[in-house]
mmCIF file with all atom_site columns, C-alpha atoms and ligand atoms in Angstrom:
data_model
loop_
_atom_site.group_PDB
_atom_site.id
_atom_site.type_symbol
_atom_site.label_atom_id
_atom_site.label_alt_id
_atom_site.label_comp_id
_atom_site.label_asym_id
_atom_site.label_entity_id
_atom_site.label_seq_id
_atom_site.pdbx_PDB_ins_code
_atom_site.Cartn_x
_atom_site.Cartn_y
_atom_site.Cartn_z
_atom_site.occupancy
_atom_site.B_iso_or_equiv
_atom_site.pdbx_formal_charge
_atom_site.auth_seq_id
_atom_site.auth_comp_id
_atom_site.auth_asym_id
_atom_site.auth_atom_id
_atom_site.pdbx_PDB_model_num
ATOM   1   C  CA  . MET A 1 1   ? 123.478 184.494 11.862 1.00 95.00 ? 1446 MET A CA  1
ATOM   2   C  CA  . LYS A 1 2   ? 120.359 182.942 13.590 1.00 97.00 ? 1447 LYS A CA  1
ATOM   3   C  CA  . ILE A 1 3   ? 120.060 181.239 16.858 1.00 98.00 ? 1448 ILE A CA  1
ATOM   4   C  CA  . HIS A 1 4   ? 120.049 177.466 16.567 1.00 98.00 ? 1449 HIS A CA  1
ATOM   5   C  CA  . HIS A 1 5   ? 120.102 176.402 20.216 1.00 98.00 ? 1450 HIS A CA  1
ATOM   6   C  CA  . VAL A 1 6   ? 121.080 177.124 23.881 1.00 98.00 ? 1451 VAL A CA  1
ATOM   7   C  CA  . GLY A 1 7   ? 123.769 174.596 25.196 1.00 98.00 ? 1452 GLY A CA  1
ATOM   8   C  CA  . TYR A 1 8   ? 123.092 173.462 28.640 1.00 98.00 ? 1453 TYR A CA  1
ATOM   9   C  CA  . LEU A 1 9   ? 125.589 171.770 30.748 1.00 98.00 ? 1454 LEU A CA  1
ATOM   10  C  CA  . VAL A 1 10  ? 124.274 168.751 32.845 1.00 98.00 ? 1455 VAL A CA  1
ATOM   11  C  CA  . LYS A 1 11  ? 125.835 166.243 35.165 1.00 97.00 ? 1456 LYS A CA  1
ATOM   12  C  CA  . LYS A 1 12  ? 123.195 163.495 34.360 1.00 97.00 ? 1457 LYS A CA  1
ATOM   13  C  CA  . ILE A 1 13  ? 121.650 163.762 31.009 1.00 98.00 ? 1458 ILE A CA  1
ATOM   14  C  CA  . ASP A 1 14  ? 118.759 161.339 31.651 1.00 97.00 ? 1459 ASP A CA  1
ATOM   15  C  CA  . LYS A 1 15  ? 117.661 162.873 34.941 1.00 98.00 ? 1460 LYS A CA  1
ATOM   16  C  CA  . ALA A 1 16  ? 118.099 166.332 33.350 1.00 98.00 ? 1461 ALA A CA  1
ATOM   17  C  CA  . ALA A 1 17  ? 115.980 165.419 30.367 1.00 98.00 ? 1462 ALA A CA  1
ATOM   18  C  CA  . GLU A 1 18  ? 113.301 164.166 32.556 1.00 98.00 ? 1463 GLU A CA  1
ATOM   19  C  CA  . GLU A 1 19  ? 113.156 167.516 34.464 1.00 98.00 ? 1464 GLU A CA  1
ATOM   20  C  CA  . PHE A 1 20  ? 112.938 169.374 30.996 1.00 98.00 ? 1465 PHE A CA  1
ATOM   21  C  CA  . GLU A 1 21  ? 110.117 167.174 30.100 1.00 98.00 ? 1466 GLU A CA  1
ATOM   22  C  CA  . LYS A 1 22  ? 108.161 167.882 33.159 1.00 98.00 ? 1467 LYS A CA  1
ATOM   23  C  CA  . LEU A 1 23  ? 108.436 171.508 32.130 1.00 98.00 ? 1468 LEU A CA  1
ATOM   24  C  CA  . GLY A 1 24  ? 106.988 170.619 28.759 1.00 98.00 ? 1469 GLY A CA  1
ATOM   25  C  CA  . TYR A 1 25  ? 110.052 170.166 26.597 1.00 98.00 ? 1470 TYR A CA  1
ATOM   26  C  CA  . ILE A 1 26  ? 109.816 167.485 23.886 1.00 98.00 ? 1471 ILE A CA  1
ATOM   27  C  CA  . ARG A 1 27  ? 112.826 165.195 22.936 1.00 98.00 ? 1472 ARG A CA  1
ATOM   28  C  CA  . ARG A 1 28  ? 114.180 165.592 19.553 1.00 96.00 ? 1473 ARG A CA  1
ATOM   29  C  CA  . GLY A 1 29  ? 115.701 162.304 18.795 1.00 94.00 ? 1474 GLY A CA  1
ATOM   30  C  CA  . ASP A 1 30  ? 117.928 160.314 21.067 1.00 95.00 ? 1475 ASP A CA  1
ATOM   31  C  CA  . ILE A 1 31  ? 120.969 160.838 23.046 1.00 97.00 ? 1476 ILE A CA  1
ATOM   32  C  CA  . THR A 1 32  ? 124.103 161.075 20.596 1.00 95.00 ? 1477 THR A CA  1
ATOM   33  C  CA  . VAL A 1 33  ? 127.696 160.181 21.851 1.00 95.00 ? 1478 VAL A CA  1
ATOM   34  C  CA  . ASP A 1 34  ? 130.118 162.712 20.607 1.00 93.00 ? 1479 ASP A CA  1
ATOM   35  C  CA  . THR A 1 35  ? 133.478 160.583 20.646 1.00 92.00 ? 1480 THR A CA  1
ATOM   36  C  CA  . TYR A 1 36  ? 135.575 163.573 19.532 1.00 89.00 ? 1481 TYR A CA  1
ATOM   37  C  CA  . ARG A 1 37  ? 134.420 165.880 22.324 1.00 92.00 ? 1482 ARG A CA  1
ATOM   38  C  CA  . LYS A 1 38  ? 133.625 163.130 24.866 1.00 95.00 ? 1483 LYS A CA  1
ATOM   39  C  CA  . VAL A 1 39  ? 130.157 164.241 25.617 1.00 96.00 ? 1484 VAL A CA  1
ATOM   40  C  CA  . ASP A 1 40  ? 126.616 162.900 25.518 1.00 97.00 ? 1485 ASP A CA  1
ATOM   41  C  CA  . ILE A 1 41  ? 124.098 165.304 23.745 1.00 97.00 ? 1486 ILE A CA  1
ATOM   42  C  CA  . LEU A 1 42  ? 120.289 165.457 23.551 1.00 98.00 ? 1487 LEU A CA  1
ATOM   43  C  CA  . PHE A 1 43  ? 118.138 168.158 22.106 1.00 98.00 ? 1488 PHE A CA  1
ATOM   44  C  CA  . LEU A 1 44  ? 114.875 169.118 23.502 1.00 98.00 ? 1489 LEU A CA  1
ATOM   45  C  CA  . GLU A 1 45  ? 112.411 171.680 22.236 1.00 98.00 ? 1490 GLU A CA  1
ATOM   46  C  CA  . LYS A 1 46  ? 109.741 173.785 23.703 1.00 98.00 ? 1491 LYS A CA  1
ATOM   47  C  CA  . ASP A 1 47  ? 107.718 176.809 22.124 1.00 98.00 ? 1492 ASP A CA  1
ATOM   48  C  CA  . GLY A 1 48  ? 110.160 176.906 19.247 1.00 96.00 ? 1493 GLY A CA  1
ATOM   49  C  CA  . TYR A 1 49  ? 113.224 177.168 21.662 1.00 98.00 ? 1494 TYR A CA  1
ATOM   50  C  CA  . VAL A 1 50  ? 115.890 174.390 21.167 1.00 98.00 ? 1495 VAL A CA  1
ATOM   51  C  CA  . VAL A 1 51  ? 117.991 173.399 24.217 1.00 98.00 ? 1496 VAL A CA  1
ATOM   52  C  CA  . GLU A 1 52  ? 121.033 171.228 23.894 1.00 98.00 ? 1497 GLU A CA  1
ATOM   53  C  CA  . LEU A 1 53  ? 121.792 169.111 27.006 1.00 98.00 ? 1498 LEU A CA  1
ATOM   54  C  CA  . VAL A 1 54  ? 125.725 168.417 27.104 1.00 98.00 ? 1499 VAL A CA  1
ATOM   55  C  CA  . SER A 1 55  ? 127.067 165.884 29.551 1.00 97.00 ? 1500 SER A CA  1
ATOM   56  C  CA  . PRO A 1 56  ? 130.791 164.653 29.846 1.00 96.00 ? 1501 PRO A CA  1
ATOM   57  C  CA  . ASN A 1 57  ? 131.075 160.867 29.272 1.00 95.00 ? 1502 ASN A CA  1
ATOM   58  C  CA  . ALA A 1 58  ? 134.828 160.882 30.051 1.00 95.00 ? 1503 ALA A CA  1
ATOM   59  C  CA  . PRO A 1 59  ? 137.113 162.486 32.592 1.00 93.00 ? 1504 PRO A CA  1
ATOM   60  C  CA  . ASP A 1 60  ? 139.043 164.244 29.718 1.00 94.00 ? 1505 ASP A CA  1
ATOM   61  C  CA  . SER A 1 61  ? 135.888 165.546 28.159 1.00 94.00 ? 1506 SER A CA  1
ATOM   62  C  CA  . VAL A 1 62  ? 136.037 169.053 26.679 1.00 89.00 ? 1507 VAL A CA  1
ATOM   63  C  CA  . VAL A 1 63  ? 133.393 170.130 29.244 1.00 93.00 ? 1508 VAL A CA  1
ATOM   64  C  CA  . SER A 1 64  ? 134.892 168.393 32.363 1.00 92.00 ? 1509 SER A CA  1
ATOM   65  C  CA  . GLY A 1 65  ? 136.508 171.662 33.598 1.00 92.00 ? 1510 GLY A CA  1
ATOM   66  C  CA  . LEU A 1 66  ? 133.332 173.778 32.696 1.00 91.00 ? 1511 LEU A CA  1
ATOM   67  C  CA  . ILE A 1 67  ? 131.059 171.368 34.664 1.00 93.00 ? 1512 ILE A CA  1
ATOM   68  C  CA  . LYS A 1 68  ? 133.026 171.962 37.903 1.00 92.00 ? 1513 LYS A CA  1
ATOM   69  C  CA  . THR A 1 69  ? 132.510 175.726 37.436 1.00 90.00 ? 1514 THR A CA  1
ATOM   70  C  CA  . TYR A 1 70  ? 129.021 175.800 36.288 1.00 89.00 ? 1515 TYR A CA  1
ATOM   71  C  CA  . LYS A 1 71  ? 127.351 172.640 37.494 1.00 91.00 ? 1516 LYS A CA  1
ATOM   72  C  CA  . ASN A 1 72  ? 124.069 172.371 35.766 1.00 97.00 ? 1517 ASN A CA  1
ATOM   73  C  CA  . ALA A 1 73  ? 123.711 175.586 33.751 1.00 97.00 ? 1518 ALA A CA  1
ATOM   74  C  CA  . PRO A 1 74  ? 123.407 177.039 30.317 1.00 97.00 ? 1519 PRO A CA  1
ATOM   75  C  CA  . TYR A 1 75  ? 126.833 177.995 28.989 1.00 96.00 ? 1520 TYR A CA  1
ATOM   76  C  CA  . HIS A 1 76  ? 126.750 178.741 25.279 1.00 97.00 ? 1521 HIS A CA  1
ATOM   77  C  CA  . ILE A 1 77  ? 124.367 179.981 22.537 1.00 98.00 ? 1522 ILE A CA  1
ATOM   78  C  CA  . CYS A 1 78  ? 124.836 178.336 19.032 1.00 98.00 ? 1523 CYS A CA  1
ATOM   79  C  CA  . TYR A 1 79  ? 124.426 180.591 15.851 1.00 98.00 ? 1524 TYR A CA  1
ATOM   80  C  CA  . GLU A 1 80  ? 123.779 178.915 12.591 1.00 98.00 ? 1525 GLU A CA  1
ATOM   81  C  CA  . SER A 1 81  ? 125.744 180.656 9.760  1.00 97.00 ? 1526 SER A CA  1
ATOM   82  C  CA  . THR A 1 82  ? 125.090 180.657 6.047  1.00 97.00 ? 1527 THR A CA  1
ATOM   83  C  CA  . ALA A 1 83  ? 128.610 182.107 5.549  1.00 97.00 ? 1528 ALA A CA  1
ATOM   84  C  CA  . PHE A 1 84  ? 130.577 180.081 8.008  1.00 97.00 ? 1529 PHE A CA  1
ATOM   85  C  CA  . ARG A 1 85  ? 134.104 181.065 7.006  1.00 97.00 ? 1530 ARG A CA  1
ATOM   86  C  CA  . GLU A 1 86  ? 133.270 184.690 6.641  1.00 98.00 ? 1531 GLU A CA  1
ATOM   87  C  CA  . ASP A 1 87  ? 131.512 184.857 10.037 1.00 98.00 ? 1532 ASP A CA  1
ATOM   88  C  CA  . LEU A 1 88  ? 134.417 183.045 11.722 1.00 98.00 ? 1533 LEU A CA  1
ATOM   89  C  CA  . GLU A 1 89  ? 136.748 185.468 10.342 1.00 98.00 ? 1534 GLU A CA  1
ATOM   90  C  CA  . ARG A 1 90  ? 134.661 188.396 11.306 1.00 98.00 ? 1535 ARG A CA  1
ATOM   91  C  CA  . LEU A 1 91  ? 134.218 187.194 14.869 1.00 98.00 ? 1536 LEU A CA  1
ATOM   92  C  CA  . THR A 1 92  ? 137.936 186.560 15.354 1.00 98.00 ? 1537 THR A CA  1
ATOM   93  C  CA  . GLN A 1 93  ? 138.742 189.995 14.099 1.00 98.00 ? 1538 GLN A CA  1
ATOM   94  C  CA  . ASN A 1 94  ? 136.178 191.624 16.561 1.00 97.00 ? 1539 ASN A CA  1
ATOM   95  C  CA  . GLY A 1 95  ? 136.942 190.218 20.063 1.00 96.00 ? 1540 GLY A CA  1
ATOM   96  C  CA  . TYR A 1 96  ? 136.209 186.656 19.918 1.00 98.00 ? 1541 TYR A CA  1
ATOM   97  C  CA  . VAL A 1 97  ? 138.997 183.995 20.466 1.00 98.00 ? 1542 VAL A CA  1
ATOM   98  C  CA  . GLN A 1 98  ? 138.603 180.829 18.591 1.00 98.00 ? 1543 GLN A CA  1
ATOM   99  C  CA  . ILE A 1 99  ? 139.125 177.877 21.221 1.00 95.00 ? 1544 ILE A CA  1
ATOM   100 C  CA  . ASP A 1 100 ? 138.976 174.960 18.908 1.00 93.00 ? 1545 ASP A CA  1
ATOM   101 C  CA  . GLN A 1 101 ? 139.141 174.013 15.124 1.00 94.00 ? 1546 GLN A CA  1
ATOM   102 C  CA  . PRO A 1 102 ? 136.098 173.533 13.076 1.00 96.00 ? 1547 PRO A CA  1
ATOM   103 C  CA  . ALA A 1 103 ? 134.833 169.895 13.513 1.00 94.00 ? 1548 ALA A CA  1
ATOM   104 C  CA  . PRO A 1 104 ? 131.834 167.753 12.755 1.00 94.00 ? 1549 PRO A CA  1
ATOM   105 C  CA  . ALA A 1 105 ? 129.064 167.702 15.140 1.00 93.00 ? 1550 ALA A CA  1
ATOM   106 C  CA  . PRO A 1 106 ? 127.755 164.129 15.246 1.00 91.00 ? 1551 PRO A CA  1
ATOM   107 C  CA  . ALA A 1 107 ? 124.429 165.325 17.155 1.00 91.00 ? 1552 ALA A CA  1
ATOM   108 C  CA  . ILE A 1 108 ? 123.739 167.870 14.334 1.00 93.00 ? 1553 ILE A CA  1
ATOM   109 C  CA  . GLY A 1 109 ? 124.074 165.662 11.334 1.00 92.00 ? 1554 GLY A CA  1
ATOM   110 C  CA  . ASN A 1 110 ? 127.911 166.150 11.385 1.00 93.00 ? 1555 ASN A CA  1
ATOM   111 C  CA  . ARG A 1 111 ? 127.653 169.838 10.323 1.00 95.00 ? 1556 ARG A CA  1
ATOM   112 C  CA  . GLU A 1 112 ? 130.831 171.780 11.295 1.00 96.00 ? 1557 GLU A CA  1
ATOM   113 C  CA  . VAL A 1 113 ? 130.935 173.634 14.402 1.00 97.00 ? 1558 VAL A CA  1
ATOM   114 C  CA  . VAL A 1 114 ? 133.483 175.775 16.310 1.00 97.00 ? 1559 VAL A CA  1
ATOM   115 C  CA  . PHE A 1 115 ? 133.482 177.450 19.648 1.00 97.00 ? 1560 PHE A CA  1
ATOM   116 C  CA  . LEU A 1 116 ? 134.669 181.056 20.394 1.00 98.00 ? 1561 LEU A CA  1
ATOM   117 C  CA  . LEU A 1 117 ? 135.153 183.004 23.606 1.00 97.00 ? 1562 LEU A CA  1
ATOM   118 C  CA  . ASN A 1 118 ? 134.295 186.658 24.203 1.00 97.00 ? 1563 ASN A CA  1
ATOM   119 C  CA  . SER A 1 119 ? 135.644 188.268 27.299 1.00 96.00 ? 1564 SER A CA  1
ATOM   120 C  CA  . ARG A 1 120 ? 132.373 190.159 27.822 1.00 96.00 ? 1565 ARG A CA  1
ATOM   121 C  CA  . LEU A 1 121 ? 129.711 187.507 26.922 1.00 95.00 ? 1566 LEU A CA  1
ATOM   122 C  CA  . GLY A 1 122 ? 131.426 184.090 27.328 1.00 94.00 ? 1567 GLY A CA  1
ATOM   123 C  CA  . MET A 1 123 ? 131.145 181.193 24.948 1.00 96.00 ? 1568 MET A CA  1
ATOM   124 C  CA  . ILE A 1 124 ? 129.334 180.980 21.723 1.00 98.00 ? 1569 ILE A CA  1
ATOM   125 C  CA  . GLU A 1 125 ? 129.120 178.195 18.985 1.00 98.00 ? 1570 GLU A CA  1
ATOM   126 C  CA  . LEU A 1 126 ? 128.988 178.779 15.299 1.00 98.00 ? 1571 LEU A CA  1
ATOM   127 C  CA  . LEU A 1 127 ? 127.356 176.138 13.144 1.00 98.00 ? 1572 LEU A CA  1
ATOM   128 C  CA  . SER A 1 128 ? 127.845 175.881 9.357  1.00 96.00 ? 1573 SER A CA  1
HETATM 129 NI NI1 . NI  B 2 .   ? 125.884 173.667 21.162 1.00 86.11 ? 2532 NI  B NI1 1
#
């Protein structure tokens, strides 16, 4: 598995993007609306590192609860997998709890993603 991006929760995606740009990050594409998860998403890149800004766009967004706890903060690392089903099975057999079903991510070319929780390191995302 290779690191694909760091997911970063933000309350106001435009304002947050402007702050990242001041630090030298470059936008990768436009804001994508994920209607399934009810979030707005924008990727930015600096020095080869990719940050994904995630902001709820409805009260029942998948991150509405998280943003109350974390406010503006990183909250997951996404790992790209060349053996998605095998890696998912291995992780769930080794202390990771799958918290949703694999589903297409519109912001990443509709590639399948799934989220998992580990009691010792928090949330990760697996990308096919
Ligand atoms: Ni992500």
